[in-house]
JSON list of C-alpha atoms in Angstrom, two decimals:
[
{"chain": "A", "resi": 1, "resn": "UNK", "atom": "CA", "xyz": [-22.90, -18.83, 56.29]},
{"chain": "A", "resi": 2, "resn": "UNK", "atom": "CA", "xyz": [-21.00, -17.65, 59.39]},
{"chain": "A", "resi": 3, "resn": "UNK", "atom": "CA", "xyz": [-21.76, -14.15, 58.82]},
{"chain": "A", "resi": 4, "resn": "UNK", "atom": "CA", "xyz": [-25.52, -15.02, 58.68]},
{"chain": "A", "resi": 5, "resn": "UNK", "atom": "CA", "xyz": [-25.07, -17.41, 61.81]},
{"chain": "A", "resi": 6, "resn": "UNK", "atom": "CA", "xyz": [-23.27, -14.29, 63.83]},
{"chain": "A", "resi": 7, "resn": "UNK", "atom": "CA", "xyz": [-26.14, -11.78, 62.26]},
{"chain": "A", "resi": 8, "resn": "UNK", "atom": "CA", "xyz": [-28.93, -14.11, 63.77]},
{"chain": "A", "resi": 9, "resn": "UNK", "atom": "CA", "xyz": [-27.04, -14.63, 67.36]},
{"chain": "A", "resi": 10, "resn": "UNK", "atom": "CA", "xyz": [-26.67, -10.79, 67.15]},
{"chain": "A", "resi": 11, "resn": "UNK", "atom": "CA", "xyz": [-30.38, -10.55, 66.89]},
{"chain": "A", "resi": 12, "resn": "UNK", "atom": "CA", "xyz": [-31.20, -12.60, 69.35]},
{"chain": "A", "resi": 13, "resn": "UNK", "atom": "CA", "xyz": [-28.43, -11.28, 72.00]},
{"chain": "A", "resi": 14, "resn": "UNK", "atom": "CA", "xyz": [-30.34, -7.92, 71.27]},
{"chain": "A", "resi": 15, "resn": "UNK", "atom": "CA", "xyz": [-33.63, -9.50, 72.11]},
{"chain": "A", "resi": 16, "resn": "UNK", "atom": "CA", "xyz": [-32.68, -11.01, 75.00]},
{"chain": "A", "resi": 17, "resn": "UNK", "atom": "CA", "xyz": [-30.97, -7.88, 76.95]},
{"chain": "A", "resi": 18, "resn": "UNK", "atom": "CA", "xyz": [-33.77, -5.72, 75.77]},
{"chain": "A", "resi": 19, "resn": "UNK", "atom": "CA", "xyz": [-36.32, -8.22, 77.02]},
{"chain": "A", "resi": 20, "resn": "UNK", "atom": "CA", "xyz": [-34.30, -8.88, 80.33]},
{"chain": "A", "resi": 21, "resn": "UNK", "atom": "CA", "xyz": [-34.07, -5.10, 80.39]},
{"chain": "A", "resi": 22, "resn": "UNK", "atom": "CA", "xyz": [-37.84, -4.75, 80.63]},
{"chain": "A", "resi": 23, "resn": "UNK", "atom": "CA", "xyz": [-38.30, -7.67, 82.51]},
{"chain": "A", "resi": 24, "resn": "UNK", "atom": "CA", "xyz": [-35.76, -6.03, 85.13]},
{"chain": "A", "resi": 25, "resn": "UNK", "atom": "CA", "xyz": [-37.91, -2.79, 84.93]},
{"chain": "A", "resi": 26, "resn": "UNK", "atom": "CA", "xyz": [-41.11, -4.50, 85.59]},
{"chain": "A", "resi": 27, "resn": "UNK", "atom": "CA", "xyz": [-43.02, -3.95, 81.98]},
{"chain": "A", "resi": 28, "resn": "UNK", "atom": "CA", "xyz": [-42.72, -7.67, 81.76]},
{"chain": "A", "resi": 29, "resn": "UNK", "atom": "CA", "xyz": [-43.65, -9.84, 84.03]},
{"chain": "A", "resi": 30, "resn": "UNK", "atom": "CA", "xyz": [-41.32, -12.21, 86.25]},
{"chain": "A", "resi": 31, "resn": "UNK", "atom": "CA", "xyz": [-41.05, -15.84, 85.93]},
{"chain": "A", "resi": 32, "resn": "UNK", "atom": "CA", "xyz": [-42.22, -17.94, 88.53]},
{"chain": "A", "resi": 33, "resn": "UNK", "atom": "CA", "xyz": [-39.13, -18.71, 91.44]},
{"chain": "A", "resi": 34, "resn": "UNK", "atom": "CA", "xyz": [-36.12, -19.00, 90.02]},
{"chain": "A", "resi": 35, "resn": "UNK", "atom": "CA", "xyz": [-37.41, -19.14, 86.05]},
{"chain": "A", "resi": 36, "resn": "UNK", "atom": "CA", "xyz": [-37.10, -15.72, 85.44]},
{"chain": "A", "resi": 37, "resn": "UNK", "atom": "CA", "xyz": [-33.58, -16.93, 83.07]},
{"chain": "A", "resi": 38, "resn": "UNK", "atom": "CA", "xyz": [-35.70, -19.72, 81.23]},
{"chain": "A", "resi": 39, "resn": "UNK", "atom": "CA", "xyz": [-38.36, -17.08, 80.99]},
{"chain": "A", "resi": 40, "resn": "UNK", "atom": "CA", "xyz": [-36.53, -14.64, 79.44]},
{"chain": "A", "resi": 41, "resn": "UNK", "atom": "CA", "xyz": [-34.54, -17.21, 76.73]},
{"chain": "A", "resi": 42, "resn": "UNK", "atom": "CA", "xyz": [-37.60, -18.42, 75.41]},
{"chain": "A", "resi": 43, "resn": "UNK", "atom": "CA", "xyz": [-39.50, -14.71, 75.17]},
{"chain": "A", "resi": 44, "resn": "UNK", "atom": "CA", "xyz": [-36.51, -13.77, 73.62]},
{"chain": "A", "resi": 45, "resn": "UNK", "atom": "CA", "xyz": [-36.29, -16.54, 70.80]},
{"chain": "A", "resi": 46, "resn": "UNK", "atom": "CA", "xyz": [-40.39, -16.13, 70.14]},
{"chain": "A", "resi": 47, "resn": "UNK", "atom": "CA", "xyz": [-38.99, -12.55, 69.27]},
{"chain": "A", "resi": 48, "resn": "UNK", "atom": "CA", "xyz": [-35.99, -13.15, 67.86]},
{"chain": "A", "resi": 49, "resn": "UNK", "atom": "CA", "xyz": [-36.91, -15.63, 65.43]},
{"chain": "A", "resi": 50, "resn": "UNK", "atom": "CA", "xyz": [-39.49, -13.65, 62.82]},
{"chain": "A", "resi": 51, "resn": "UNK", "atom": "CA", "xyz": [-37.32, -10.16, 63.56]},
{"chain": "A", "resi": 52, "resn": "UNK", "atom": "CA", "xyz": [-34.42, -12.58, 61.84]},
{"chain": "A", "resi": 53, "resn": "UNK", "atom": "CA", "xyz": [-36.65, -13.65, 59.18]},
{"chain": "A", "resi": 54, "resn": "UNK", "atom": "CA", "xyz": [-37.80, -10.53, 58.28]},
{"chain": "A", "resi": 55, "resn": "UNK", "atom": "CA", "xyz": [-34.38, -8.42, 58.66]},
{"chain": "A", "resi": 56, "resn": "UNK", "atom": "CA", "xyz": [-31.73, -11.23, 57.61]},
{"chain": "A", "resi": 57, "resn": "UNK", "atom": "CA", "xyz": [-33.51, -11.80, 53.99]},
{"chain": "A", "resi": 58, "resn": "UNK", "atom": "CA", "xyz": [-31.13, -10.73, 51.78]},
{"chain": "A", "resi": 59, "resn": "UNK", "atom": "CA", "xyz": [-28.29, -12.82, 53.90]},
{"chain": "A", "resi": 60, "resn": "UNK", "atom": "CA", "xyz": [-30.50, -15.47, 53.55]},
{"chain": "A", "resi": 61, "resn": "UNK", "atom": "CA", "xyz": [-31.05, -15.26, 49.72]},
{"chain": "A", "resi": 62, "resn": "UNK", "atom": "CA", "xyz": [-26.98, -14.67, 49.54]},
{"chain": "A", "resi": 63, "resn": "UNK", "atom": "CA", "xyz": [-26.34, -17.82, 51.47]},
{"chain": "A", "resi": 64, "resn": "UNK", "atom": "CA", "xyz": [-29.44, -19.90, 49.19]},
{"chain": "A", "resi": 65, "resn": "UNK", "atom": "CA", "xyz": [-27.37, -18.73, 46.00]},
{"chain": "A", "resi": 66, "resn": "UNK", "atom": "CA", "xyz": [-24.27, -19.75, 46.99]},
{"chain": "A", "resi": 67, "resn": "UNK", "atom": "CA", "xyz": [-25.12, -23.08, 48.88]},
{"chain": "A", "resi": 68, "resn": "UNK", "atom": "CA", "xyz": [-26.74, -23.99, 45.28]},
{"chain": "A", "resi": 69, "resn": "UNK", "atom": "CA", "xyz": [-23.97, -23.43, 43.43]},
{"chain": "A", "resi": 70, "resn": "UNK", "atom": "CA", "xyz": [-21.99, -25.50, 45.55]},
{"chain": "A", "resi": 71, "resn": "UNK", "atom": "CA", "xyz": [-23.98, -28.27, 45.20]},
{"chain": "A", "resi": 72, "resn": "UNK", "atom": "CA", "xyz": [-24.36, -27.75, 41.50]},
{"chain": "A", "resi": 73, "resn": "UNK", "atom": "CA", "xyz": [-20.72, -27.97, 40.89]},
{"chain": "A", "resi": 74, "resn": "UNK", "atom": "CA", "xyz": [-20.52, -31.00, 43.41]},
{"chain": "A", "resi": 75, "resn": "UNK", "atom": "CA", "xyz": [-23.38, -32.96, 41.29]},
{"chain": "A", "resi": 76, "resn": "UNK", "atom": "CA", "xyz": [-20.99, -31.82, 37.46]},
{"chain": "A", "resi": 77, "resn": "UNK", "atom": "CA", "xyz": [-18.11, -33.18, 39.38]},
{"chain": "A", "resi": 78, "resn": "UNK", "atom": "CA", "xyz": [-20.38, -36.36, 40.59]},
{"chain": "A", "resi": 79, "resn": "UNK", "atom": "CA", "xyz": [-21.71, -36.69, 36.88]},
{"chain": "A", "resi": 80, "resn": "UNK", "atom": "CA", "xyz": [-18.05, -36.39, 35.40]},
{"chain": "A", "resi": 81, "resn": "UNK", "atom": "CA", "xyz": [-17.00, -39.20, 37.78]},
{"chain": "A", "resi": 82, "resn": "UNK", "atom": "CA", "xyz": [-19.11, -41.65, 36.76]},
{"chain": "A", "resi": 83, "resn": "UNK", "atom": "CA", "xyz": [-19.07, -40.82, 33.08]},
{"chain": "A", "resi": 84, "resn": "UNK", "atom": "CA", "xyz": [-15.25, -42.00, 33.66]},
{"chain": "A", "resi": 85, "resn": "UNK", "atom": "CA", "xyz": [-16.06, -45.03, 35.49]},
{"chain": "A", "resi": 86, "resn": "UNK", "atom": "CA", "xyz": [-18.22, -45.84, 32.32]},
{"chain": "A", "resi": 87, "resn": "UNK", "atom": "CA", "xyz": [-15.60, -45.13, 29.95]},
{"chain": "A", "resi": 88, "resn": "UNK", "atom": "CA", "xyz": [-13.36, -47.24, 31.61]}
]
């Protein structure tokens, strides 16, 4: 889970220097006063957010298969606790 967390922060730190890069350039417009920061974050997590979705899907899956199993074993171990209780 941390590795996908760090992937996806990595994606959007890329976004966001590239963007402030063209921003900085002029191909992208300014934000109005002293927004240009604000303007930039938010362009940069519209982008950021289906690149991740699209690049990060096998870190994704990973993570779904695991987090499953964890919860699997936590419901046997549940179920195995109360079938004690019963016995008792």
């Amino acid at each position: 889970m941390l590795r996908y967390t760090l992937m996806r922060l990595g994606i959007f730190a890329g976004c966001f220097f590239a963007l402030w890069g063209l921003v900085y350039v002029g191909a992208l417009p300014r934000g109005l006063g002293d927004s240009n920061l604000l303007w930039v974050l938010v362009l940069a997590i519209v982008v950021s957010a289906p690149l991740s979705f699209v690049l990060l899907r096998k870190q994704r899956d990973a993570m779904s298969v695991e987090i499953v199993g964890k919860v699997d074993r936590a419901k046997g171990r549940l179920d195995a606790n109360r079938s004690q209780e019963d016995a008792l």
